[in-house]
mmCIF file of C-alpha atoms in Angstrom:
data_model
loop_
_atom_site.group_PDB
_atom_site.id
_atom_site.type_symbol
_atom_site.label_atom_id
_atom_site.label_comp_id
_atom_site.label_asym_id
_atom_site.label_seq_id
_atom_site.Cartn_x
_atom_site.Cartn_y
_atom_site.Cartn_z
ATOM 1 C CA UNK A 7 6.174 -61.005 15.617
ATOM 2 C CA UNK A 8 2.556 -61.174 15.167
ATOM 3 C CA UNK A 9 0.885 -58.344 13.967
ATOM 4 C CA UNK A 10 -0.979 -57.697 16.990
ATOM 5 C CA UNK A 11 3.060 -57.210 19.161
ATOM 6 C CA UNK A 12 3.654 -54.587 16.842
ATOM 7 C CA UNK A 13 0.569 -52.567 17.127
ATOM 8 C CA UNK A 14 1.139 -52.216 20.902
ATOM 9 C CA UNK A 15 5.021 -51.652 20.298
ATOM 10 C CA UNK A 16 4.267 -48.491 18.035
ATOM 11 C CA UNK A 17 1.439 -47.231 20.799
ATOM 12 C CA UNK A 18 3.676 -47.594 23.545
ATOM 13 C CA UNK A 19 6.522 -46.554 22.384
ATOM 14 C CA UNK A 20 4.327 -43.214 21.390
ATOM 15 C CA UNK A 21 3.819 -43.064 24.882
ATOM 16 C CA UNK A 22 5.716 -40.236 26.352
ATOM 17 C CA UNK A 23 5.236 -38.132 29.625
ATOM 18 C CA UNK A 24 3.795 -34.489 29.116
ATOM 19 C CA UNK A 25 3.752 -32.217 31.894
ATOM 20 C CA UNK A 26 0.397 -30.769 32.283
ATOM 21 C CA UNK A 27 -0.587 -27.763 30.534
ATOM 22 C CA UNK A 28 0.068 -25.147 32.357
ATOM 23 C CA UNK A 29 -2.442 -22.378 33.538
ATOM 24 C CA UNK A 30 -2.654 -18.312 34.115
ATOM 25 C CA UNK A 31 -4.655 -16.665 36.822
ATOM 26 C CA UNK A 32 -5.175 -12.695 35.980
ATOM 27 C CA UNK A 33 -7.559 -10.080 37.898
ATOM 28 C CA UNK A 34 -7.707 -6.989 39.632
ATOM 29 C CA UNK A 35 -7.462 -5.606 42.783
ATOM 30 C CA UNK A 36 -9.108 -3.079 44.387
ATOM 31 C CA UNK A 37 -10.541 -1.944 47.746
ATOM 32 C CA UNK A 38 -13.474 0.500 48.309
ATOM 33 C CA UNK A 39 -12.429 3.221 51.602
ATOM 34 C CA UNK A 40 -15.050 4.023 53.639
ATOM 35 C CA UNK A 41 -14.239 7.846 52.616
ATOM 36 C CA UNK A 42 -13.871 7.422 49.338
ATOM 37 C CA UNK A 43 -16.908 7.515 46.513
ATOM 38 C CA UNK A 44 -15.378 4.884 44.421
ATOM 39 C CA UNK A 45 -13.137 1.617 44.702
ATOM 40 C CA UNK A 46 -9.301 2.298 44.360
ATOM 41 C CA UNK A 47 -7.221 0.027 42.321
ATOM 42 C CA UNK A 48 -4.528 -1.279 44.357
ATOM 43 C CA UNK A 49 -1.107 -0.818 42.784
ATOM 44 C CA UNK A 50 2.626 -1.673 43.597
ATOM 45 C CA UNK A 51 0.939 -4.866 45.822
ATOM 46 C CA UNK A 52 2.359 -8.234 46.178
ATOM 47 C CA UNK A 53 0.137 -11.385 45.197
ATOM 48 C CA UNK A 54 1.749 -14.723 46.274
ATOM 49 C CA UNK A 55 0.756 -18.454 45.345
ATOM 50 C CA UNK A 56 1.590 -21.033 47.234
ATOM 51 C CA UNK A 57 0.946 -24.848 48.077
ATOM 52 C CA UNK A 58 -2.761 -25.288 49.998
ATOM 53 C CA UNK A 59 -0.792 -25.696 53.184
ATOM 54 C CA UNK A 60 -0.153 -22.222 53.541
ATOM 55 C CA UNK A 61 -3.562 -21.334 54.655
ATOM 56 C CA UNK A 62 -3.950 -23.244 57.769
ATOM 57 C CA UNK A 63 -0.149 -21.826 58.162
ATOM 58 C CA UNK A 64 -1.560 -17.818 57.895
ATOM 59 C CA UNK A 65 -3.782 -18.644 59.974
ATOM 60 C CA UNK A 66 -2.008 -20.572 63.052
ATOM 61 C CA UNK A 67 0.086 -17.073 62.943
ATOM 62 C CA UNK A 68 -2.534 -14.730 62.909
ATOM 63 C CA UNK A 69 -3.601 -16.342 65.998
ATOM 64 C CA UNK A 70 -0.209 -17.155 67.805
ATOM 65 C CA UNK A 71 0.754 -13.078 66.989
ATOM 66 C CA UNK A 72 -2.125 -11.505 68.934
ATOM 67 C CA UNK A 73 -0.402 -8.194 70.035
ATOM 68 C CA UNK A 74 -0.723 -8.374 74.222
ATOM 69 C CA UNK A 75 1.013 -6.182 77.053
ATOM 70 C CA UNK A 76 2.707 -3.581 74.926
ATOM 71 C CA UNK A 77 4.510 -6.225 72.932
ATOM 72 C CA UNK A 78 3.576 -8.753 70.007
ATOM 73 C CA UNK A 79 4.235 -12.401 71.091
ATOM 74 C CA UNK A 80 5.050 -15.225 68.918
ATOM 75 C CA UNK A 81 5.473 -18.881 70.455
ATOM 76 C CA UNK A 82 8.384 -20.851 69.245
ATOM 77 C CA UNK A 83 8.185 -24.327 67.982
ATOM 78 C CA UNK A 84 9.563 -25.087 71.598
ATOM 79 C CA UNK A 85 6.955 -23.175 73.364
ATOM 80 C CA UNK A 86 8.960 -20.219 74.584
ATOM 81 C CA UNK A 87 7.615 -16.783 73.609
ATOM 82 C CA UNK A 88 9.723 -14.195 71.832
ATOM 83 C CA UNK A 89 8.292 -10.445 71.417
ATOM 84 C CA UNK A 90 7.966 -9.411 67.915
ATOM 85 C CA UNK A 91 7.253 -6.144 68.188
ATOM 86 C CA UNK A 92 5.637 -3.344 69.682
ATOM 87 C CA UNK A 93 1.880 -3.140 70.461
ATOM 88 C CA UNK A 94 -0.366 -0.995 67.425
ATOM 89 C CA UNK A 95 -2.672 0.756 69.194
ATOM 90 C CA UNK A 96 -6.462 -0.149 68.774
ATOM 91 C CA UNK A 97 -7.682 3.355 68.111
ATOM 92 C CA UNK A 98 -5.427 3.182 64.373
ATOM 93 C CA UNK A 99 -8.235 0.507 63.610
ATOM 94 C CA UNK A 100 -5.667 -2.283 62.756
ATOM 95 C CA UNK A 101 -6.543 -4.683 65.556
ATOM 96 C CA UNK A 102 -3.480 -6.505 66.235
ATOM 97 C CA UNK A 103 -2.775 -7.743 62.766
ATOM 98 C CA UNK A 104 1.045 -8.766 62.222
ATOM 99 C CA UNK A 105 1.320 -8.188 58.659
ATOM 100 C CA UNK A 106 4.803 -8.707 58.299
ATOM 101 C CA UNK A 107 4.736 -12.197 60.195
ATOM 102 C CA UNK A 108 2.141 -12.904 57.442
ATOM 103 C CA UNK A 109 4.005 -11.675 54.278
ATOM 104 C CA UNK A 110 7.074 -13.526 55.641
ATOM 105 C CA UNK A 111 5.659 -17.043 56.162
ATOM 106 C CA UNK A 112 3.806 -16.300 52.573
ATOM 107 C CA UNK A 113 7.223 -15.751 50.959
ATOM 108 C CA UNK A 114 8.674 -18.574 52.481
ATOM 109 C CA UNK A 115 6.021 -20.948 50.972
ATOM 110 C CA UNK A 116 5.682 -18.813 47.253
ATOM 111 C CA UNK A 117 5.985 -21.318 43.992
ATOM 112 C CA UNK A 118 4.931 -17.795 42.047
ATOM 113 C CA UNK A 119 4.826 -14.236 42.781
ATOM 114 C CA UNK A 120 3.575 -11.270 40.862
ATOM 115 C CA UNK A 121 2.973 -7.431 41.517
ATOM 116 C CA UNK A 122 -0.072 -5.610 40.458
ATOM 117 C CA UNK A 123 0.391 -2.709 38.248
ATOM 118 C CA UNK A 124 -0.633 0.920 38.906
ATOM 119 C CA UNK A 125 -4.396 0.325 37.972
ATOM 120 C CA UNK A 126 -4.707 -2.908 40.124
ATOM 121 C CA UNK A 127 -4.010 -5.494 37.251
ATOM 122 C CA UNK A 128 -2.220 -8.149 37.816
ATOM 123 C CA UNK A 129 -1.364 -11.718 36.100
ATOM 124 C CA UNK A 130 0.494 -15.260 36.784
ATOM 125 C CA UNK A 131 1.383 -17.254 33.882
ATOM 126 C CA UNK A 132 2.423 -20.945 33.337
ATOM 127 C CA UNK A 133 1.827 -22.108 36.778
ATOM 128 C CA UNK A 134 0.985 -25.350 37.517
ATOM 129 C CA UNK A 135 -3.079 -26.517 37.529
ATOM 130 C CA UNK A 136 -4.453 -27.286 40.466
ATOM 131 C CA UNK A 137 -4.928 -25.774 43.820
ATOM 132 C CA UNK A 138 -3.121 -22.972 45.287
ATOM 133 C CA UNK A 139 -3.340 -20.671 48.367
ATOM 134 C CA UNK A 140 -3.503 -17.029 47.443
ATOM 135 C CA UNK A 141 -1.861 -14.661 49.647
ATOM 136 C CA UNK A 142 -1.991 -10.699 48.854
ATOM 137 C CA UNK A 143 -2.174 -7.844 51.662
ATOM 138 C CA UNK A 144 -2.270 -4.131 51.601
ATOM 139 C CA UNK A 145 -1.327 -1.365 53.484
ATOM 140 C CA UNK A 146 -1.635 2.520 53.536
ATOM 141 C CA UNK A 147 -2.659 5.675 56.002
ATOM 142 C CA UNK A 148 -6.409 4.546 55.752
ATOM 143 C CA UNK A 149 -7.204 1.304 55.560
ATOM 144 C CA UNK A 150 -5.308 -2.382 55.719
ATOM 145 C CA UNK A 151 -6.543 -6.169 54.632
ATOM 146 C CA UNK A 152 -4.865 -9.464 53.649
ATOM 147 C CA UNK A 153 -6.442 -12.005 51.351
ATOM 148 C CA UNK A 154 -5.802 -15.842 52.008
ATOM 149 C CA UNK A 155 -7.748 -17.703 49.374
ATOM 150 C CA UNK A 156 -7.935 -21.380 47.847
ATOM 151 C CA UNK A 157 -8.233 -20.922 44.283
ATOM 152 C CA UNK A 158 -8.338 -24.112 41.744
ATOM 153 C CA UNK A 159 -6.592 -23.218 38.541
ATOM 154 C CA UNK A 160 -8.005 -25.204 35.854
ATOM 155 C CA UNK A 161 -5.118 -25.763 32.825
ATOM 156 C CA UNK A 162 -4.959 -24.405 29.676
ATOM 157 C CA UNK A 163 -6.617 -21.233 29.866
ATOM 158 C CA UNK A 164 -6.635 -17.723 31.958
ATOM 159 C CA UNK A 165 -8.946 -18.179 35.241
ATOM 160 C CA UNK A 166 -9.797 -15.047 36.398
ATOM 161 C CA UNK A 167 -9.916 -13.636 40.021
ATOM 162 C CA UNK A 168 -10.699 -10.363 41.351
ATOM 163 C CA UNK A 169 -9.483 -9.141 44.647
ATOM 164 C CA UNK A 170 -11.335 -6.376 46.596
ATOM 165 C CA UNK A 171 -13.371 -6.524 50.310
ATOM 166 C CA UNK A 172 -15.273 -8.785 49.419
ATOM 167 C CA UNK A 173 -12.905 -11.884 49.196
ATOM 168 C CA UNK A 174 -10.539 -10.290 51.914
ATOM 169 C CA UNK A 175 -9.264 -12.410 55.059
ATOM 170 C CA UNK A 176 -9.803 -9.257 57.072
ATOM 171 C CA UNK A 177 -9.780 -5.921 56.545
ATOM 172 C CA UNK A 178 -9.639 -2.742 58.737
ATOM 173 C CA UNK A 179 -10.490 0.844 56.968
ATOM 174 C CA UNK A 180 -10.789 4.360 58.949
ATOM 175 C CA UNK A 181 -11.958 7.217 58.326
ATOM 176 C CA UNK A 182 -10.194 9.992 57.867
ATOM 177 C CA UNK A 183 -12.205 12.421 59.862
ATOM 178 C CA UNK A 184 -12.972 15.903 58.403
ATOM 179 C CA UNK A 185 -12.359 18.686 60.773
ATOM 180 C CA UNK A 186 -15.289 21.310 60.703
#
């Protein structure tokens, strides 16, 4: 062989196929309540990622689940409506939101899923650069919101991501009113 043959045997034989480096996404969530002094941290809540395509998914069903007439209607892929549910009053400040027609179709689509620890924390590990849809919601006596976020996860080292009202999807937050 001529020298040159074997020069470009050795390099392509040292050719083999790495899959990327992998990267972490860590952060906090918390919310601030309109009667509250101070943000709380958001424990106990589940954070999903997902391929992009969830997001124009989320929200197709936030709009197909618009609560009407005492009952929550969801359209079929054939057209025919089904009730979901029944109605949530406006007064509770929640505005129709279908949370659990959400979280399902955000499960359905998870490559990762995490919880956040009792102060808020919480932290993926080796997942795949690139972009991902973010899905996270949260729900309690005073207040509930959903994030839906595109977040590009650059590999090889932590990105960082805090959750809190200003990055939700929507959020809805009442009072609870002192009584003289």
């Amino acid at each position: 062989f001529p020298s040159h043959d074997r020069a470009l045997l050795i390099v392509s034989h040292g050719l083999t196929w790495a899959e990327p480096t992998p990267a972490s996404l860590s952060g906090t969530a918390t919310i601030q309540l309109k009667n509250s002094d101070s943000p709380q941290n958001l424990g106990g809540m589940d954070i999903v990622l997902a391929p992009p395509s969830l997001i124009p998914e989320i929200r197709r069903l936030r709009m197909e689940t618009w609560r009407t007439e005492g009952l929550a209607i969801q359209r079929k892929s054939d057209g025919e409506e089904q009730p979901v549910g029944i109605k949530i009053d406006f007064a509770d400040g929640y505005r129709n939101l279908d949370l659990k027609a959400l979280s399902q179709a955000a499960a359905n689509a998870a490559t990762a899923r995490t919880r956040t620890s009792t102060n808020g924390t919480f932290a993926f590990s080796s997942v795949p650069p690139g972009t991902h849809a973010l899905y996270a919601q949260y729900k309690s006596r005073y207040a509930v919101a959903y994030w839906l976020l595109e977040v590009n996860l650059s590999a090889g080292k932590t990105n960082q991501l805090n959750l809190s009202q200003t990055n939700a999807a929507e959020i809805f937050n009442r009072f609870i009113k002192k009584t003289p």
